[in-house]
mmCIF file of C-alpha atoms in Angstrom:
data_model
loop_
_atom_site.group_PDB
_atom_site.id
_atom_site.type_symbol
_atom_site.label_atom_id
_atom_site.label_comp_id
_atom_site.label_asym_id
_atom_site.label_seq_id
_atom_site.Cartn_x
_atom_site.Cartn_y
_atom_site.Cartn_z
ATOM 1 C CA MET Z 1 -28.013 6.640 1.403
ATOM 2 C CA ALA Z 2 -27.784 4.008 -1.127
ATOM 3 C CA MET Z 3 -24.756 1.631 -0.951
ATOM 4 C CA LYS Z 4 -22.087 2.444 -3.882
ATOM 5 C CA VAL Z 5 -20.249 0.337 -5.895
ATOM 6 C CA SER Z 6 -16.351 0.251 -6.607
ATOM 7 C CA LEU Z 7 -13.846 -1.485 -9.101
ATOM 8 C CA PHE Z 8 -10.715 -2.966 -7.820
ATOM 9 C CA SER Z 9 -7.912 -2.234 -10.335
ATOM 10 C CA THR Z 10 -6.353 -5.553 -9.536
ATOM 11 C CA GLY Z 11 -8.525 -6.992 -11.963
ATOM 12 C CA PHE Z 12 -6.690 -5.189 -14.161
ATOM 13 C CA ALA Z 13 -3.275 -6.095 -13.533
ATOM 14 C CA SER Z 14 -1.971 -6.887 -17.009
ATOM 15 C CA TRP Z 15 -3.053 -3.561 -18.236
ATOM 16 C CA PRO Z 16 -2.114 0.182 -17.251
ATOM 17 C CA LEU Z 17 -4.297 1.600 -14.222
ATOM 18 C CA GLU Z 18 -5.751 4.019 -16.797
ATOM 19 C CA ARG Z 19 -7.487 0.919 -18.177
ATOM 20 C CA ALA Z 20 -9.439 0.407 -14.964
ATOM 21 C CA PHE Z 21 -10.638 3.829 -14.825
ATOM 22 C CA GLN Z 22 -12.009 3.817 -17.913
ATOM 23 C CA ALA Z 23 -13.823 0.568 -17.337
ATOM 24 C CA ALA Z 24 -15.497 1.903 -14.179
ATOM 25 C CA ALA Z 25 -16.578 5.172 -16.090
ATOM 26 C CA ARG Z 26 -18.013 3.142 -18.737
ATOM 27 C CA CYS Z 27 -19.695 0.482 -16.560
ATOM 28 C CA GLY Z 28 -21.108 2.871 -14.073
ATOM 29 C CA TYR Z 29 -18.952 2.048 -11.012
ATOM 30 C CA ASP Z 30 -19.159 4.376 -8.116
ATOM 31 C CA GLY Z 31 -15.144 4.255 -7.327
ATOM 32 C CA VAL Z 32 -12.122 2.775 -8.215
ATOM 33 C CA ASP Z 33 -9.759 0.695 -5.469
ATOM 34 C CA VAL Z 34 -6.555 1.209 -6.643
ATOM 35 C CA GLY Z 35 -4.055 -1.561 -6.312
ATOM 36 C CA GLY Z 36 -0.449 -0.815 -5.254
ATOM 37 C CA PHE Z 37 1.477 -2.781 -6.940
ATOM 38 C CA ARG Z 38 3.567 -2.378 -10.321
ATOM 39 C CA PRO Z 39 2.736 -1.083 -12.923
ATOM 40 C CA HIS Z 40 -0.353 0.532 -11.535
ATOM 41 C CA ALA Z 41 0.778 2.457 -8.177
ATOM 42 C CA TYR Z 42 3.614 0.907 -6.038
ATOM 43 C CA PRO Z 43 3.799 3.481 -3.144
ATOM 44 C CA PRO Z 44 7.545 4.690 -4.065
ATOM 45 C CA ASP Z 45 6.441 5.107 -7.418
ATOM 46 C CA VAL Z 46 3.436 7.097 -6.627
ATOM 47 C CA LEU Z 47 5.771 9.323 -4.303
ATOM 48 C CA GLY Z 48 8.463 9.416 -6.985
ATOM 49 C CA GLY Z 49 6.824 10.328 -9.906
ATOM 50 C CA VAL Z 50 7.289 7.066 -11.581
ATOM 51 C CA ASN Z 51 5.036 6.584 -14.679
ATOM 52 C CA GLY Z 52 3.753 10.174 -13.761
ATOM 53 C CA GLY Z 53 3.500 9.351 -9.933
ATOM 54 C CA ALA Z 54 0.337 10.601 -7.901
ATOM 55 C CA SER Z 55 -0.372 13.515 -10.715
ATOM 56 C CA ALA Z 56 -1.001 10.880 -13.169
ATOM 57 C CA ILE Z 57 -3.643 8.641 -10.988
ATOM 58 C CA LEU Z 58 -5.093 12.187 -9.946
ATOM 59 C CA SER Z 59 -5.802 13.033 -13.657
ATOM 60 C CA TYR Z 60 -7.371 9.590 -13.929
ATOM 61 C CA VAL Z 61 -9.664 10.701 -11.113
ATOM 62 C CA GLN Z 62 -10.695 13.880 -12.909
ATOM 63 C CA LYS Z 63 -10.483 12.516 -16.457
ATOM 64 C CA TYR Z 64 -13.003 9.723 -15.786
ATOM 65 C CA GLN Z 65 -14.480 11.242 -12.699
ATOM 66 C CA VAL Z 66 -14.298 8.338 -10.669
ATOM 67 C CA PRO Z 67 -12.956 8.727 -7.437
ATOM 68 C CA ILE Z 68 -10.560 6.725 -5.515
ATOM 69 C CA VAL Z 69 -12.161 4.567 -2.651
ATOM 70 C CA SER Z 70 -9.027 2.876 -0.960
ATOM 71 C CA TYR Z 71 -5.384 2.536 -1.971
ATOM 72 C CA VAL Z 72 -4.502 -1.362 -1.427
ATOM 73 C CA PRO Z 73 -0.617 -1.653 -1.254
ATOM 74 C CA GLU Z 74 1.011 -4.988 -1.768
ATOM 75 C CA ASN Z 75 1.748 -6.477 1.799
ATOM 76 C CA THR Z 76 1.627 -10.140 1.301
ATOM 77 C CA GLY Z 77 5.355 -10.858 1.723
ATOM 78 C CA SER Z 78 7.072 -10.075 -1.620
ATOM 79 C CA PRO Z 79 8.938 -7.987 -0.024
ATOM 80 C CA HIS Z 80 7.154 -6.539 2.848
ATOM 81 C CA SER Z 81 4.919 -8.490 5.236
ATOM 82 C CA PHE Z 82 3.581 -8.213 9.016
ATOM 83 C CA VAL Z 83 5.118 -11.613 9.682
ATOM 84 C CA PHE Z 84 8.704 -11.732 9.297
ATOM 85 C CA ARG Z 85 10.471 -13.202 12.294
ATOM 86 C CA GLU Z 86 13.710 -11.295 11.755
ATOM 87 C CA ARG Z 87 13.053 -7.921 13.481
ATOM 88 C CA GLU Z 88 15.288 -6.106 10.782
ATOM 89 C CA LEU Z 89 12.791 -7.388 7.940
ATOM 90 C CA ASN Z 90 9.746 -6.247 10.257
ATOM 91 C CA ASP Z 91 10.990 -2.588 10.524
ATOM 92 C CA ILE Z 92 11.706 -2.303 6.693
ATOM 93 C CA SER Z 93 8.290 -3.340 5.972
ATOM 94 C CA VAL Z 94 6.887 -1.007 8.705
ATOM 95 C CA GLU Z 95 8.356 2.182 7.258
ATOM 96 C CA TYR Z 96 7.423 0.752 3.784
ATOM 97 C CA PHE Z 97 3.592 0.587 5.101
ATOM 98 C CA LYS Z 98 3.907 4.058 6.463
ATOM 99 C CA GLN Z 99 5.094 5.343 2.839
ATOM 100 C CA SER Z 100 2.222 3.421 1.554
ATOM 101 C CA VAL Z 101 -0.044 5.537 3.921
ATOM 102 C CA ASP Z 102 1.650 8.527 2.625
ATOM 103 C CA ALA Z 103 1.000 7.350 -1.292
ATOM 104 C CA ALA Z 104 -2.735 6.962 -0.413
ATOM 105 C CA LYS Z 105 -2.687 10.685 1.027
ATOM 106 C CA ALA Z 106 -0.950 11.737 -2.329
ATOM 107 C CA ILE Z 107 -3.588 10.014 -4.162
ATOM 108 C CA GLU Z 108 -6.492 11.730 -2.235
ATOM 109 C CA ALA Z 109 -7.508 8.158 -1.127
ATOM 110 C CA PRO Z 110 -9.243 8.266 2.105
ATOM 111 C CA MET Z 111 -8.516 4.937 3.310
ATOM 112 C CA VAL Z 112 -5.513 2.140 2.807
ATOM 113 C CA MET Z 113 -6.004 -1.529 3.265
ATOM 114 C CA PHE Z 114 -3.617 -3.773 5.000
ATOM 115 C CA ALA Z 115 -3.970 -7.771 5.722
ATOM 116 C CA ILE Z 116 -2.017 -9.814 7.577
ATOM 117 C CA ASN Z 117 -0.357 -13.151 5.212
ATOM 118 C CA MET Z 118 0.372 -16.768 6.123
ATOM 119 C CA PRO Z 119 3.379 -16.705 8.624
ATOM 120 C CA GLY Z 120 6.218 -18.760 8.181
ATOM 121 C CA PHE Z 121 6.692 -22.042 10.091
ATOM 122 C CA GLY Z 122 8.191 -22.320 13.467
ATOM 123 C CA ILE Z 123 7.009 -18.840 14.677
ATOM 124 C CA ASP Z 124 5.230 -18.454 18.020
ATOM 125 C CA ARG Z 125 1.758 -17.132 17.114
ATOM 126 C CA GLU Z 126 1.535 -15.193 20.271
ATOM 127 C CA TYR Z 127 4.830 -13.161 19.627
ATOM 128 C CA LEU Z 128 3.738 -12.240 15.899
ATOM 129 C CA LYS Z 129 0.089 -11.236 17.218
ATOM 130 C CA ARG Z 130 2.169 -8.583 19.628
ATOM 131 C CA GLN Z 131 4.521 -7.591 16.474
ATOM 132 C CA VAL Z 132 1.522 -6.953 14.311
ATOM 133 C CA VAL Z 133 -0.176 -5.036 17.382
ATOM 134 C CA GLU Z 134 2.939 -2.844 17.429
ATOM 135 C CA ASP Z 135 3.274 -2.446 13.729
ATOM 136 C CA LEU Z 136 -0.549 -1.199 13.520
ATOM 137 C CA LYS Z 137 0.093 0.998 16.250
ATOM 138 C CA VAL Z 138 2.895 2.836 14.466
ATOM 139 C CA ILE Z 139 0.962 2.844 10.889
ATOM 140 C CA SER Z 140 -2.531 3.788 12.735
ATOM 141 C CA ASP Z 141 -0.976 6.871 14.440
ATOM 142 C CA HIS Z 142 0.808 7.935 11.314
ATOM 143 C CA ALA Z 143 -2.260 7.526 9.451
ATOM 144 C CA ALA Z 144 -4.126 9.545 12.092
ATOM 145 C CA ASP Z 145 -1.615 12.660 11.474
ATOM 146 C CA LEU Z 146 -2.468 12.420 7.637
ATOM 147 C CA GLY Z 147 -6.275 12.026 8.139
ATOM 148 C CA VAL Z 148 -6.164 8.848 6.444
ATOM 149 C CA THR Z 149 -8.153 5.887 7.367
ATOM 150 C CA VAL Z 150 -6.357 2.276 7.718
ATOM 151 C CA ILE Z 151 -8.616 -0.479 7.072
ATOM 152 C CA LEU Z 152 -7.938 -3.939 7.987
ATOM 153 C CA GLU Z 153 -8.906 -7.113 6.062
ATOM 154 C CA PRO Z 154 -9.445 -10.304 7.309
ATOM 155 C CA VAL Z 155 -8.232 -12.914 4.721
ATOM 156 C CA THR Z 156 -9.525 -16.875 4.408
ATOM 157 C CA PRO Z 157 -7.781 -19.538 6.409
ATOM 158 C CA PHE Z 158 -6.164 -20.826 3.011
ATOM 159 C CA GLU Z 159 -4.009 -17.340 2.995
ATOM 160 C CA GLY Z 160 -3.260 -16.450 6.440
ATOM 161 C CA LYS Z 161 -3.610 -17.640 10.460
ATOM 162 C CA LEU Z 162 -3.585 -14.477 12.308
ATOM 163 C CA CYS Z 163 -6.312 -12.618 11.105
ATOM 164 C CA CYS Z 164 -9.327 -14.755 9.302
ATOM 165 C CA SER Z 165 -12.366 -14.140 11.930
ATOM 166 C CA SER Z 166 -14.420 -11.762 13.435
ATOM 167 C CA ASP Z 167 -12.582 -12.325 16.766
ATOM 168 C CA ASP Z 168 -9.138 -12.148 15.385
ATOM 169 C CA VAL Z 169 -10.122 -8.680 13.419
ATOM 170 C CA LYS Z 170 -11.547 -7.582 17.092
ATOM 171 C CA TYR Z 171 -8.403 -8.181 18.800
ATOM 172 C CA PHE Z 172 -6.199 -6.343 16.634
ATOM 173 C CA LEU Z 173 -8.793 -3.322 16.720
ATOM 174 C CA ASP Z 174 -9.065 -3.688 20.490
ATOM 175 C CA GLU Z 175 -5.572 -4.108 21.057
ATOM 176 C CA VAL Z 176 -4.304 -0.923 18.629
ATOM 177 C CA ASP Z 177 -7.243 1.268 19.853
ATOM 178 C CA ASN Z 178 -6.956 3.933 17.569
ATOM 179 C CA ASP Z 179 -9.871 5.266 15.689
ATOM 180 C CA ALA Z 180 -7.662 5.565 12.650
ATOM 181 C CA LEU Z 181 -7.809 2.050 12.427
ATOM 182 C CA GLN Z 182 -11.329 0.173 10.698
ATOM 183 C CA VAL Z 183 -12.526 -2.914 8.851
ATOM 184 C CA VAL Z 184 -12.646 -3.893 5.611
ATOM 185 C CA LEU Z 185 -14.788 -7.089 5.300
ATOM 186 C CA ASP Z 186 -14.020 -9.677 2.568
ATOM 187 C CA LEU Z 187 -17.211 -11.525 2.343
ATOM 188 C CA ALA Z 188 -15.075 -14.750 1.744
ATOM 189 C CA CYS Z 189 -14.032 -14.549 5.246
ATOM 190 C CA PRO Z 190 -17.200 -15.230 6.956
ATOM 191 C CA LEU Z 191 -18.196 -18.233 4.934
ATOM 192 C CA THR Z 192 -14.628 -20.176 4.626
ATOM 193 C CA CYS Z 193 -14.282 -19.292 8.641
ATOM 194 C CA GLY Z 194 -17.923 -20.846 9.398
ATOM 195 C CA GLU Z 195 -19.324 -17.691 10.757
ATOM 196 C CA PRO Z 196 -22.497 -15.190 10.056
ATOM 197 C CA MET Z 197 -21.284 -11.908 8.361
ATOM 198 C CA SER Z 198 -23.432 -10.541 11.175
ATOM 199 C CA GLU Z 199 -20.351 -11.312 13.498
ATOM 200 C CA TYR Z 200 -18.653 -7.910 12.657
ATOM 201 C CA TRP Z 201 -21.567 -5.636 13.217
ATOM 202 C CA GLU Z 202 -22.098 -7.175 16.680
ATOM 203 C CA LYS Z 203 -18.793 -7.276 17.836
ATOM 204 C CA MET Z 204 -17.570 -4.174 16.255
ATOM 205 C CA PRO Z 205 -20.535 -1.533 15.500
ATOM 206 C CA GLY Z 206 -19.664 0.923 13.221
ATOM 207 C CA ALA Z 207 -16.135 -0.581 12.006
ATOM 208 C CA VAL Z 208 -16.861 -2.014 8.711
ATOM 209 C CA ARG Z 209 -16.035 0.958 6.223
ATOM 210 C CA GLU Z 210 -16.068 -1.105 2.911
ATOM 211 C CA ILE Z 211 -17.094 -4.696 1.734
ATOM 212 C CA HIS Z 212 -15.353 -6.874 -0.654
ATOM 213 C CA PHE Z 213 -18.472 -8.052 -2.465
ATOM 214 C CA ILE Z 214 -17.671 -11.242 -3.899
ATOM 215 C CA ASP Z 215 -18.751 -14.659 -3.958
ATOM 216 C CA ALA Z 216 -16.891 -17.974 -2.898
ATOM 217 C CA GLU Z 217 -16.807 -21.439 -2.149
ATOM 218 C CA PRO Z 218 -16.335 -22.674 1.447
ATOM 219 C CA ASP Z 219 -12.899 -24.660 0.258
ATOM 220 C CA CYS Z 220 -11.417 -22.242 -1.630
ATOM 221 C CA GLU Z 221 -10.305 -18.420 -1.426
ATOM 222 C CA ASP Z 222 -11.001 -17.543 -5.159
ATOM 223 C CA HIS Z 223 -13.182 -14.505 -5.521
ATOM 224 C CA LEU Z 224 -16.227 -15.002 -7.932
ATOM 225 C CA ILE Z 225 -18.896 -12.484 -9.286
ATOM 226 C CA PRO Z 226 -21.750 -12.545 -7.100
ATOM 227 C CA GLY Z 227 -23.807 -15.473 -8.126
ATOM 228 C CA ASP Z 228 -21.031 -17.616 -9.257
ATOM 229 C CA GLY Z 229 -20.255 -19.218 -6.041
ATOM 230 C CA SER Z 230 -22.034 -20.667 -2.674
ATOM 231 C CA MET Z 231 -23.240 -17.401 -0.962
ATOM 232 C CA ASP Z 232 -26.942 -16.831 -0.130
ATOM 233 C CA TRP Z 233 -26.946 -12.966 -1.872
ATOM 234 C CA SER Z 234 -30.847 -12.055 -1.053
ATOM 235 C CA ARG Z 235 -30.033 -13.037 2.826
ATOM 236 C CA ILE Z 236 -26.972 -10.592 2.656
ATOM 237 C CA VAL Z 237 -28.145 -7.778 1.147
ATOM 238 C CA ASN Z 238 -31.097 -7.706 3.239
ATOM 239 C CA TYR Z 239 -28.908 -7.785 6.286
ATOM 240 C CA LEU Z 240 -26.943 -4.851 4.964
ATOM 241 C CA ARG Z 241 -29.854 -2.856 4.489
ATOM 242 C CA SER Z 242 -31.291 -3.738 8.150
ATOM 243 C CA VAL Z 243 -27.737 -2.592 9.529
ATOM 244 C CA ASP Z 244 -27.943 0.425 7.410
ATOM 245 C CA TYR Z 245 -24.837 0.203 5.692
ATOM 246 C CA ASP Z 246 -24.040 2.836 3.043
ATOM 247 C CA GLY Z 247 -20.348 2.229 2.439
ATOM 248 C CA TYR Z 248 -18.799 0.861 -0.942
ATOM 249 C CA LEU Z 249 -19.299 -2.618 -2.094
ATOM 250 C CA ALA Z 250 -15.853 -3.412 -4.189
ATOM 251 C CA LEU Z 251 -15.602 -6.156 -6.756
ATOM 252 C CA GLU Z 252 -12.255 -7.505 -6.080
ATOM 253 C CA LEU Z 253 -11.663 -10.295 -8.585
ATOM 254 C CA PHE Z 254 -8.344 -11.799 -9.651
ATOM 255 C CA SER Z 255 -7.363 -15.487 -11.140
ATOM 256 C CA ARG Z 256 -10.869 -16.835 -12.426
ATOM 257 C CA TYR Z 257 -11.465 -13.720 -14.720
ATOM 258 C CA GLY Z 258 -8.161 -12.843 -15.093
ATOM 259 C CA ASN Z 259 -8.020 -12.870 -18.823
ATOM 260 C CA GLU Z 260 -11.325 -11.079 -19.241
ATOM 261 C CA PRO Z 261 -11.393 -8.235 -16.802
ATOM 262 C CA ASP Z 262 -13.442 -5.914 -19.216
ATOM 263 C CA PHE Z 263 -16.184 -8.512 -19.330
ATOM 264 C CA ALA Z 264 -15.962 -9.300 -15.662
ATOM 265 C CA ALA Z 265 -16.468 -5.556 -14.977
ATOM 266 C CA GLU Z 266 -19.634 -5.373 -17.103
ATOM 267 C CA ARG Z 267 -20.868 -8.253 -15.552
ATOM 268 C CA GLY Z 268 -20.027 -7.782 -12.049
ATOM 269 C CA ILE Z 269 -21.678 -4.347 -11.907
ATOM 270 C CA GLU Z 270 -24.780 -5.556 -13.881
ATOM 271 C CA VAL Z 271 -25.168 -8.258 -11.093
ATOM 272 C CA ILE Z 272 -24.718 -6.344 -7.938
ATOM 273 C CA ARG Z 273 -26.981 -3.502 -9.179
ATOM 274 C CA GLY Z 274 -29.516 -6.530 -9.674
ATOM 275 C CA LEU Z 275 -29.323 -7.638 -6.167
ATOM 276 C CA LEU Z 276 -29.100 -3.896 -4.871
ATOM 277 C CA GLY Z 277 -32.387 -3.205 -7.145
ATOM 278 C CA GLN Z 278 -30.606 -0.310 -8.660
#
């Protein structure tokens, strides 16, 4: 089965969500990753009918014939996070994360993505790791009950400390020990952590369910269209074929192309299809 390409709605944060579906359909993307932020798809809005809620989002899927690949709720500290030291704030965050899984189910997204952001100062690392494990257990159990897969994303060392490398990701998968918890690999992470992407397949066979197919530089977390950074793309594509990866390649762009999301979507799919020989 051929690899598919999806478009992150985050690049269209200054437009209504429908604009991302329009761009995906026009440019020939195979799917959309829906950002769970306002005005696009904040979990309480999805479930509460704000801006049409889940029904409006599902109408875009039908209108443009572009499926939702994953749901990506805001979970990097404003106002919810895995790394609050205060128990009450952590408990509030876990309830929000469970609500995010409910929202994913409501919009028929098969996967919901979470990342672990930068913790505050003066907090014991091992304490936080155990807290994250317990949080992920609760969320993964809830997702399993709903038939939704949680995909854990490593972040670059510029964005976090607890879940950046393949060893970090494996730790959380092993400790949670629930098939409902899998992996989304952001290609900026192996580059900035100084390891090959093959570590994810060798340490966690079959766990990578989606890839953020973006370029980067070793000293920065910014996400670039393939070819605009330092990565060896022929090697990356050849490796993915060698391990029979047949999931989605998501174009996740933000700051660099923020004022021209339509152009970035057009150029991105052209470059990626070229790399895949499609």
